[in-house]
Coordinates of C-alpha atoms in Angstrom, one line a residue:
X1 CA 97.8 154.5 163.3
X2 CA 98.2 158.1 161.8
X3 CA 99.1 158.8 158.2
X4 CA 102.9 159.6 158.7
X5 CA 103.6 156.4 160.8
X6 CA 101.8 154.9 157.9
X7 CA 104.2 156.1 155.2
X8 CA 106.9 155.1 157.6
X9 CA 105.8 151.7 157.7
X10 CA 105.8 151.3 153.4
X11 CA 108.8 153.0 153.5
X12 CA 110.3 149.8 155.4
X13 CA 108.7 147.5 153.8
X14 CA 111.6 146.2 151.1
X15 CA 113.3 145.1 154.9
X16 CA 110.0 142.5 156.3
X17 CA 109.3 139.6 155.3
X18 CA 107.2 138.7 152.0
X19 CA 104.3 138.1 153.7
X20 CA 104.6 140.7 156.5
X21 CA 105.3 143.2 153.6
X22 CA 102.2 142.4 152.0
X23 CA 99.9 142.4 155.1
X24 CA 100.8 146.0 155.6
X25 CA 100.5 146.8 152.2
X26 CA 96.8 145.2 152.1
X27 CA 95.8 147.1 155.5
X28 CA 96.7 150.4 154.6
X29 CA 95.0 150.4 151.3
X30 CA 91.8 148.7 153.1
X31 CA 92.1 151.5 155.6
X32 CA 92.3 154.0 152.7
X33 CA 88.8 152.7 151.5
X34 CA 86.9 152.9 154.6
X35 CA 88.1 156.2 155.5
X36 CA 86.8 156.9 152.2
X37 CA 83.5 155.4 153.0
X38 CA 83.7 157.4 156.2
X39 CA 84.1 160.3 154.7
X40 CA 87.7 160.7 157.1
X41 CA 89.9 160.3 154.2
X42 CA 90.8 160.7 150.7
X43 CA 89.1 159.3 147.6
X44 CA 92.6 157.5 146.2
X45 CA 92.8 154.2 147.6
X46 CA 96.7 153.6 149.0
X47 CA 98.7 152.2 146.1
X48 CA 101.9 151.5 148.2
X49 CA 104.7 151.0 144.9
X50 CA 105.3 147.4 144.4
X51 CA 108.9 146.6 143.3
X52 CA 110.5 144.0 142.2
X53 CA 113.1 143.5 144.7
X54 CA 110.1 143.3 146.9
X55 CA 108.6 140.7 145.3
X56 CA 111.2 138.1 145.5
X57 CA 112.5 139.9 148.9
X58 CA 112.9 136.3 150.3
X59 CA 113.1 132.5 150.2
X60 CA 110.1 131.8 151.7
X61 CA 107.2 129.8 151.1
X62 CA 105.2 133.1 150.5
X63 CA 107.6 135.1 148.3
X64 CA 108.2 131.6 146.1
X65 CA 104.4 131.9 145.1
X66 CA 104.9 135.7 144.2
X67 CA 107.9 134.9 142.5
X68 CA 106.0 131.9 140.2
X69 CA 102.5 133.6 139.9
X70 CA 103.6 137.2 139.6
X71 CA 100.3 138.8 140.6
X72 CA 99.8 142.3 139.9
X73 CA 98.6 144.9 142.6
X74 CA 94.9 143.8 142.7
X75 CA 95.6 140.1 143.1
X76 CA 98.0 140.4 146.2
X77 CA 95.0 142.8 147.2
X78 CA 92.8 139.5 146.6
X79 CA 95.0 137.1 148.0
X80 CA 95.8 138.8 151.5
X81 CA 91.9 139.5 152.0
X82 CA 91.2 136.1 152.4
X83 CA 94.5 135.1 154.3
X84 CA 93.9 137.9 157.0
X85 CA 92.2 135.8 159.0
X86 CA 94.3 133.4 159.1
X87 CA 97.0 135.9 160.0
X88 CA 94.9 138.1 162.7
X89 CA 91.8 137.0 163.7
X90 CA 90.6 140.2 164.7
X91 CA 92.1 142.2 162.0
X92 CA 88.8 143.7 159.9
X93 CA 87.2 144.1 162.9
X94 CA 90.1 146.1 164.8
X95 CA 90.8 147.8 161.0
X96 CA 86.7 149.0 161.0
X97 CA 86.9 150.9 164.9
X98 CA 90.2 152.3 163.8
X99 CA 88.4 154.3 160.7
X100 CA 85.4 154.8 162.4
X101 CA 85.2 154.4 166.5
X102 CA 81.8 153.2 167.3
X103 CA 81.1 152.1 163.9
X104 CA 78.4 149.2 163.5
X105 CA 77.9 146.5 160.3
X106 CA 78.3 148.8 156.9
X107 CA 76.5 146.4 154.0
X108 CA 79.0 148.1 151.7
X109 CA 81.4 145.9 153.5
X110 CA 80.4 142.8 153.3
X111 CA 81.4 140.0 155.4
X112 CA 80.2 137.0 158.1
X113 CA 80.6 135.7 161.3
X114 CA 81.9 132.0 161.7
X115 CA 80.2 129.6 163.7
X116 CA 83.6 129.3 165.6
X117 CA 85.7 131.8 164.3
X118 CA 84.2 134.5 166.1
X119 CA 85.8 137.7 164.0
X120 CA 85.0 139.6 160.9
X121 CA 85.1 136.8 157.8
X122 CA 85.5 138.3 154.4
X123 CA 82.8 137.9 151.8
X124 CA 82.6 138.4 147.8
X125 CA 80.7 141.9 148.5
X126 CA 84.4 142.5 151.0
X127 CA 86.1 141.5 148.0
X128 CA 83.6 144.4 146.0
X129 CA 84.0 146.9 148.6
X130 CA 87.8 146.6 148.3
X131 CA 88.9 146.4 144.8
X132 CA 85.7 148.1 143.2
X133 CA 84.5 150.6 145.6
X134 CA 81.2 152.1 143.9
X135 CA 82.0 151.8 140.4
X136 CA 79.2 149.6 138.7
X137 CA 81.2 148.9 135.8
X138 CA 84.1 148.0 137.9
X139 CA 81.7 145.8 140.2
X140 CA 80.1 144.0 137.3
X141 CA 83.8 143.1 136.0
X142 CA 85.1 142.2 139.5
X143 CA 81.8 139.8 139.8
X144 CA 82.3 137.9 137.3
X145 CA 86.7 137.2 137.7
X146 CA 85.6 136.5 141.3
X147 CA 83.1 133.7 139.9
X148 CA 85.9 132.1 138.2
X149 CA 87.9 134.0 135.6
X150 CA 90.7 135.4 137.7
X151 CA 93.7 133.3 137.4
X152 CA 93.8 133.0 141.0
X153 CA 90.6 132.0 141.3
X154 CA 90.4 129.6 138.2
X155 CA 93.4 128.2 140.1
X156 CA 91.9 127.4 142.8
X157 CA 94.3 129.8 145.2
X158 CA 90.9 131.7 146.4
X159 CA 87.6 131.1 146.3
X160 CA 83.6 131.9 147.0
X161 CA 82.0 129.5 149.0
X162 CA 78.7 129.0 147.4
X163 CA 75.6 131.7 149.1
X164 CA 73.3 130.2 151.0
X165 CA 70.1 130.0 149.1
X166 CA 68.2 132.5 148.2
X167 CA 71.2 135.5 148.9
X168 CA 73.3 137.1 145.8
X169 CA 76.1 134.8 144.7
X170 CA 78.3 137.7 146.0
X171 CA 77.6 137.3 149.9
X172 CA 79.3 133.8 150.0
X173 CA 82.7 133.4 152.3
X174 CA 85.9 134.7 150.3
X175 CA 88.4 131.9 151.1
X176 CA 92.2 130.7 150.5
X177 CA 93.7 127.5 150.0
X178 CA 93.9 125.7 153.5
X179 CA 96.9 123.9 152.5
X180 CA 98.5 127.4 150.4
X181 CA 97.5 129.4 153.8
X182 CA 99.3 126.7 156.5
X183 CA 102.3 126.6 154.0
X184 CA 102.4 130.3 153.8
X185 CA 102.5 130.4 157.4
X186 CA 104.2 127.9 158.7
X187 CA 106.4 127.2 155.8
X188 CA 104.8 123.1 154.9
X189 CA 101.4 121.9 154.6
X190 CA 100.9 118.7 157.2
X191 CA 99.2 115.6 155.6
X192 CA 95.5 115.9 155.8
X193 CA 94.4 112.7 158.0
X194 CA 92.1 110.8 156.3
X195 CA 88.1 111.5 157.5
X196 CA 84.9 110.9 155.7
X197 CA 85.7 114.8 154.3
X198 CA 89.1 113.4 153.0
X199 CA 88.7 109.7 152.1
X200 CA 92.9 109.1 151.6
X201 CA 96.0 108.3 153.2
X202 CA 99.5 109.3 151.9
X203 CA 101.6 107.0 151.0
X204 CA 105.4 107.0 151.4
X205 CA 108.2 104.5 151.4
X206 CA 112.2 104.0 151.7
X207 CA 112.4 102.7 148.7
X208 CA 114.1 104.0 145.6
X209 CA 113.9 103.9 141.6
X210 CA 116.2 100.9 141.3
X211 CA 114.6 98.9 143.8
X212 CA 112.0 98.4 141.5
X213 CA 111.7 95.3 139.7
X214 CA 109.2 95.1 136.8
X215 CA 109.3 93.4 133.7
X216 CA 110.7 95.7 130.7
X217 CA 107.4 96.2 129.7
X218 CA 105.8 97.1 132.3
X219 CA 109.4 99.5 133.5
X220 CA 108.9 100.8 129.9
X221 CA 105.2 102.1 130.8
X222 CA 106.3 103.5 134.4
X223 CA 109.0 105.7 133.0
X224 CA 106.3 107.0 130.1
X225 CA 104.4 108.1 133.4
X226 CA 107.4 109.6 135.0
X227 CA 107.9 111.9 131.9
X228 CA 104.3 113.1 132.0
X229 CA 104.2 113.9 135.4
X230 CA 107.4 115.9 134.9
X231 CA 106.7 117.5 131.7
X232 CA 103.1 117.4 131.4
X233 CA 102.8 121.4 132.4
X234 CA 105.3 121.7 129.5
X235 CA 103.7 120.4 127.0
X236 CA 100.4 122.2 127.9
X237 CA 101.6 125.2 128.3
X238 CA 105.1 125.8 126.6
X239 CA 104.2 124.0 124.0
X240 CA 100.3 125.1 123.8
X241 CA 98.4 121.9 123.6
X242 CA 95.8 122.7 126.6
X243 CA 93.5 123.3 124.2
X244 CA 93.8 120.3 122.4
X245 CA 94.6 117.9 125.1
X246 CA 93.1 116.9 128.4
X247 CA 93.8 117.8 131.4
X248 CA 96.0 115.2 133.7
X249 CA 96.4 111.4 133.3
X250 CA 95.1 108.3 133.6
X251 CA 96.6 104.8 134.4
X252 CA 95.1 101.5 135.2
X253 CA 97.8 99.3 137.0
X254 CA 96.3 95.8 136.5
X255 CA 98.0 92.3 137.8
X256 CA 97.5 89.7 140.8
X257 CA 98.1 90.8 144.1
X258 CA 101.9 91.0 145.2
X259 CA 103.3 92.0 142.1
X260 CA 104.0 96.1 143.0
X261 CA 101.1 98.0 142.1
X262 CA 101.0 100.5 145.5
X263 CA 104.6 99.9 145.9
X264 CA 105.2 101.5 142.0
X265 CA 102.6 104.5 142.2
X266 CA 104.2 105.3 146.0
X267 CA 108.1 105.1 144.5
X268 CA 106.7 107.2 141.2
X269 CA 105.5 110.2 143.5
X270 CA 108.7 110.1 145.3
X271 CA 111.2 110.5 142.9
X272 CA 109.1 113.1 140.6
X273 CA 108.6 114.9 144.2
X274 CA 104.9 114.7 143.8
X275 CA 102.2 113.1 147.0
X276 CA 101.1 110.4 146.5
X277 CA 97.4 109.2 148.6
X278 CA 95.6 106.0 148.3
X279 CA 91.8 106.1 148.8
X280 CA 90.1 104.0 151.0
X281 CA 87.2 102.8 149.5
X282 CA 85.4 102.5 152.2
X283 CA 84.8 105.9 153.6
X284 CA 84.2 106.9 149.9
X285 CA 81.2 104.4 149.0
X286 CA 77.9 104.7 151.3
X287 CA 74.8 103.2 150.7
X288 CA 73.1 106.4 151.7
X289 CA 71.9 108.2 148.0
X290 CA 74.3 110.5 147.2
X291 CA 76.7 110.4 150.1
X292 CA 79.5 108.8 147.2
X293 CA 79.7 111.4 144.9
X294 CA 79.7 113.9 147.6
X295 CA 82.8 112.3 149.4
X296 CA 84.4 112.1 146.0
X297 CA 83.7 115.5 145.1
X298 CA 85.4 116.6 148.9
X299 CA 88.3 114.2 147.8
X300 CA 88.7 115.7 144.3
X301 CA 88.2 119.5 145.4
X302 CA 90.9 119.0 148.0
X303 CA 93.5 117.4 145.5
X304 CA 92.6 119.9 142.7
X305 CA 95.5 122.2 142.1
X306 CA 98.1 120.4 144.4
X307 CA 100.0 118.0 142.0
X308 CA 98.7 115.1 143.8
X309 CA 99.0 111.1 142.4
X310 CA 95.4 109.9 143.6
X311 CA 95.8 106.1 144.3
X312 CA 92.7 104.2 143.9
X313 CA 93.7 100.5 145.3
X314 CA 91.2 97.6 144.5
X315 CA 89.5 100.2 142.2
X316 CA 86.7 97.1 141.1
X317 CA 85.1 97.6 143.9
X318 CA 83.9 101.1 142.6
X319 CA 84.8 101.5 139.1
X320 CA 83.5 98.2 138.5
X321 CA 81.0 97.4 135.3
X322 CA 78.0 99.3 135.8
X323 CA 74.6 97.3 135.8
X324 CA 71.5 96.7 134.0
X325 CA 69.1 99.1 135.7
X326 CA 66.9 96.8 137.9
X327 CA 65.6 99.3 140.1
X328 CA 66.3 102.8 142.1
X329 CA 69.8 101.0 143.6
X330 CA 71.1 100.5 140.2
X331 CA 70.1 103.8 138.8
X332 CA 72.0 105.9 141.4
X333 CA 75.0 103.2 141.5
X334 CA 75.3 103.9 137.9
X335 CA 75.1 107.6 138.7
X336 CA 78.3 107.2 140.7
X337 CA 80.5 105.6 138.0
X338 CA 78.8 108.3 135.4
X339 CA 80.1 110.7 138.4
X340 CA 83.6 109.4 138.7
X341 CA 83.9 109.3 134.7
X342 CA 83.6 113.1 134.8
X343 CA 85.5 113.7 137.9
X344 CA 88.7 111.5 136.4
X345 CA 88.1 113.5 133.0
X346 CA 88.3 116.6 134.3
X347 CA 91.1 116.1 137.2
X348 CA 94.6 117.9 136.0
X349 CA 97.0 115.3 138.0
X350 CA 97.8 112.1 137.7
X351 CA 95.1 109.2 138.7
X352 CA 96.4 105.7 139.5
X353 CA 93.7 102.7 139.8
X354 CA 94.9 99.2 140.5
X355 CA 92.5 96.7 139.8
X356 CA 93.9 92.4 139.7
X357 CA 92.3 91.8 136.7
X358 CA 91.7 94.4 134.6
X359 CA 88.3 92.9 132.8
X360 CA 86.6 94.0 136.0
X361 CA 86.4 97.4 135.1
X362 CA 84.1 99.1 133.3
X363 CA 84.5 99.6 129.5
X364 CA 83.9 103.5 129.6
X365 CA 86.5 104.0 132.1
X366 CA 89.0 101.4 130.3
X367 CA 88.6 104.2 126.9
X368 CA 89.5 106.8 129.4
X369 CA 92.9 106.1 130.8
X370 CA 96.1 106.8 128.5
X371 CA 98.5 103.8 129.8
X372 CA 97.5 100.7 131.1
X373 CA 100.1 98.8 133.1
X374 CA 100.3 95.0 133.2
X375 CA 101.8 93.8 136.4
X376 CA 102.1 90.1 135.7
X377 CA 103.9 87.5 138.2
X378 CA 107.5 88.1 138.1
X379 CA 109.9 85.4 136.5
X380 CA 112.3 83.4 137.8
X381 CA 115.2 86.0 136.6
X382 CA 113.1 88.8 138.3
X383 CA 112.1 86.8 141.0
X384 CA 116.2 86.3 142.3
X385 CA 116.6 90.0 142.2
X386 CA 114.0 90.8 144.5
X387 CA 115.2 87.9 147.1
X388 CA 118.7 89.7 146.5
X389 CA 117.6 93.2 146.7
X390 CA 115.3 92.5 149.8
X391 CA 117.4 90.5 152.4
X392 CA 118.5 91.9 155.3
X393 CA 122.2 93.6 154.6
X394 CA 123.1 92.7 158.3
X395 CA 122.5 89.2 157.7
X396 CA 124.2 86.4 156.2
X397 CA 122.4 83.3 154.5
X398 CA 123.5 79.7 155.9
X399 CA 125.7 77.5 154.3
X400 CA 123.9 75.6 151.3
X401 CA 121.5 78.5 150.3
X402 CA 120.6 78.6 146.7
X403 CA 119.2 82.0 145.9
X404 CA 118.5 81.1 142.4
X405 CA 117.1 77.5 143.1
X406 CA 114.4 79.0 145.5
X407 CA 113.8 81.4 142.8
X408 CA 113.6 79.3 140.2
X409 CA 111.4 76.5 141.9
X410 CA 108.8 78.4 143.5
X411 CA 106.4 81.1 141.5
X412 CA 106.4 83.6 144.1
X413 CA 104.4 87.3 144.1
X414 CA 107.3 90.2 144.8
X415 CA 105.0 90.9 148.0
X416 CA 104.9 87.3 149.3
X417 CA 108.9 87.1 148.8
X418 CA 109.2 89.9 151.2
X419 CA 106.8 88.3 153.3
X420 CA 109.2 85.3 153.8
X421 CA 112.1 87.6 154.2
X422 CA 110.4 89.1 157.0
X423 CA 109.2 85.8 158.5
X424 CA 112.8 84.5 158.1
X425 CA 114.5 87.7 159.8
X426 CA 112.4 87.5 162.4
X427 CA 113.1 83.7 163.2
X428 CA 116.6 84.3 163.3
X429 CA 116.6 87.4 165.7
X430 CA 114.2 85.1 168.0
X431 CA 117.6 83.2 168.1
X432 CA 119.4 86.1 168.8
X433 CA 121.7 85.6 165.3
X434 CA 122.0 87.0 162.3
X435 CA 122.3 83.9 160.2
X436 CA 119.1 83.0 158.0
X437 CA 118.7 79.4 157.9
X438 CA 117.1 77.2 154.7
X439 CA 114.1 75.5 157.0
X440 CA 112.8 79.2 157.9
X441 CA 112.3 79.7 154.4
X442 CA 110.8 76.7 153.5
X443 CA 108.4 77.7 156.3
X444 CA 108.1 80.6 155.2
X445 CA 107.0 79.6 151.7
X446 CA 104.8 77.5 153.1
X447 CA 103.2 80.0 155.1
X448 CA 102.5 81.8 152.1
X449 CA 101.8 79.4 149.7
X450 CA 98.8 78.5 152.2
X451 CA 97.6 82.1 152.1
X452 CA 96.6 81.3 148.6
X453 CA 95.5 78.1 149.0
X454 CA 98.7 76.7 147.0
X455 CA 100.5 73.0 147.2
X456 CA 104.1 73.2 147.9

């Protein structure tokens, strides 16, 4: 592309798209530098103007991150390096033949090959090249904000993969936000499906705030989370207590099982607008040395920065007392607790683990967590509102039905009573009718009651 169709594409830019304004932006000052190197062009690198009205040209997913973060001209430089691929697979190497046909691999250039991805993949030394050019001072500056003291680094937006051994720090992959780059593009992020590189499922459910029936203490302690995960930022920020606070939060949700632990961390993410994913413990633990902590630190890296409730269900299991060191298999399993202690210290969001009885877990993570939630058995007054709230609304109950004298004779979990109202609604649309007769719930009961090894 020549030089005056170059100033005619900036000159259109305040008409594209956030993101298709920034693109060209970052490939004409790229282009400026290697013609530079080249010796084919000038020694100013392209400093397009950047307005206001073109950063918050639009609605999108893009232009509502330059609207919040407000980066300056080097960090949108920053930022589109390591989304270009992502954008145009072959864009640095189709940018390189443009400003110098023929041209072979410059080490002033940086940059890999995938093993899939088979184009051009940015490096730190790209990252050098670009923002730096041969200014040792400016290098030595740029080296050390790309190793963690540029906001959008230290934020986790872009990043260096670590060098492989033995090469300068600088040569690693430059790298964006999976998750920041799909929503950029396609406007939402997709769940991640769980794998042994992301040990979680999201959780989500139909139900709302007031379908939740807890005892006032226990309401009392949800809606103290609520407000944190709401107005923690504030009160770190706005009113400048991250330096005397920790980062995030931590809750243990402790009672038998039934009684709403999962259903109350799923319904808290939901109406704060936050994800919510429960870990499944058993892709995370492996009796293979080491294999834990480095499927917790995959889980933890990917969550980092997102405003993700982590859900640890069952959380004895690995958070459980650590042990008296017997031999190498106690060492290293007490290495994993000592490894989760600094992971939940050090996580920014909110961390939920649900344990049924609450002196199974180990002392030092008990100190850690700011609210501990009892989830005892619901009474009998509590115990009638859930049979109320969860019946069918399309049924009716047969004549003689005493809501309350259920309720009040048998000491039911909130999860097993919607386990009889399930069995019961299904019994009655075997029958094709919508009425739901006393003997299915005394079967029903009894089904459950059985379960846990109960008399009637």
């Amino acid at each position: 592309m020549e030089k005056s169709q170059r100033a005619e594409v900036v000159s259109l830019v305040p008409e594209r798209s956030s993101i298709e304004s920034a693109y060209r932006r970052f490939e004409a000052a790229l282009e400026s530098r290697l013609r530079t190197l080249f010796g084919t062009g000038s020694n100013e690198l392209a400093q397009p103007p950047l307005t206001e009205s073109w950063i918050g040209a639009d609605e999108t997913a893009f232009g509502d991150f330059l609207r919040d973060f407000n980066p300056d001209r080097d960090a949108q430089l920053l930022l589109m390096l390591a989304l270009a691929p992502s954008l145009k697979p072959e864009f640095f190497d189709s940018l390189l033949q443009l400003a110098h046909p023929g041209a072979g691999e410059f080490p002033q250039f940086g940059g890999v090959r995938g093993k899939q991805h088979r184009g051009f993949l940015p490096t730190g030394d790209t990252a050098l090249f670009l923002l730096a050019g041969d200014d040792l001072e400016a290098r030595m500056r740029w080296q050390k904000l790309l190793a963690g003291d540029h906001p959008l680094v230290h934020n986790r937006v872009v990043y260096l993969e670590d060098a492989v051994e033995g090469d300068p720090p600088m040569s690693g992959r430059l790298m964006i936000d999976a998750d920041l780059a799909e929503r950029f593009i396609n406007g939402k992020v997709r769940a991640p499906r769980a794998s042994l590189k992301f040990p979680a499922q999201k959780l989500e459910s139909g139900m709302e705030w007031d379908d939740l029936v807890l005892p006032p203490r226990t309401l009392t302690e949800i809606r103290e989370l609520k407000n944190w995960v709401r107005n923690g930022n504030v009160l770190l920020d706005e009113w400048k207590m991250r330096s005397k606070l920790r980062p995030g939060c931590r809750a243990l949700f402790f009672g038998p099982p039934g009684t709403g632990k999962t259903m109350t961390a799923t319904v808290l993410g939901k109406v704060t607008g936050r994800e919510v994913y429960k870990v499944d413990l058993s892709m995370v633990v492996s009796k293979f040395i080491g294999e834990t902590e480095k499927n917790l630190a995959g889980l933890f890296d990917r969550a980092e920065h997102k405003d993700w409730i982590l859900f640890f269900d069952e959380a004895d299991a690995l958070f459980g007392k650590r042990t008296q060191v017997r031999d190498a298999h106690d060492r290293y399993a007490n290495q994993e607790v000592s490894f989760l202690l600094q992971r939940i210290e050090t996580f920014a969001g909110l961390i939920i683990l649900a344990s049924n009885l609450a002196g199974n877990v180990d002392e030092a993570f008990a100190r850690r967590f700011e609210h501990l939630v009892h989830f005892p058995m619901p009474r009998q007054s509590e115990r009638l509102l859930i049979w109320k709230k969860g019946l069918p609304p399309v049924a009716a109950l047969e004549s003689g039905i005493d809501l309350a004298q259920i309720a009040n004779r048998y000491e039911l979990s909130g999860g097993m009573i919607m386990n009889v109202i399930r069995y019961v609604s299904l019994q009655a649309i075997s029958r094709n009718e919508r009425v739901l007769r006393l003997q299915d719930f005394l079967d029903g009961i009894r089904r459950e009651n059985t379960k846990e090894n109960k008399l009637e």
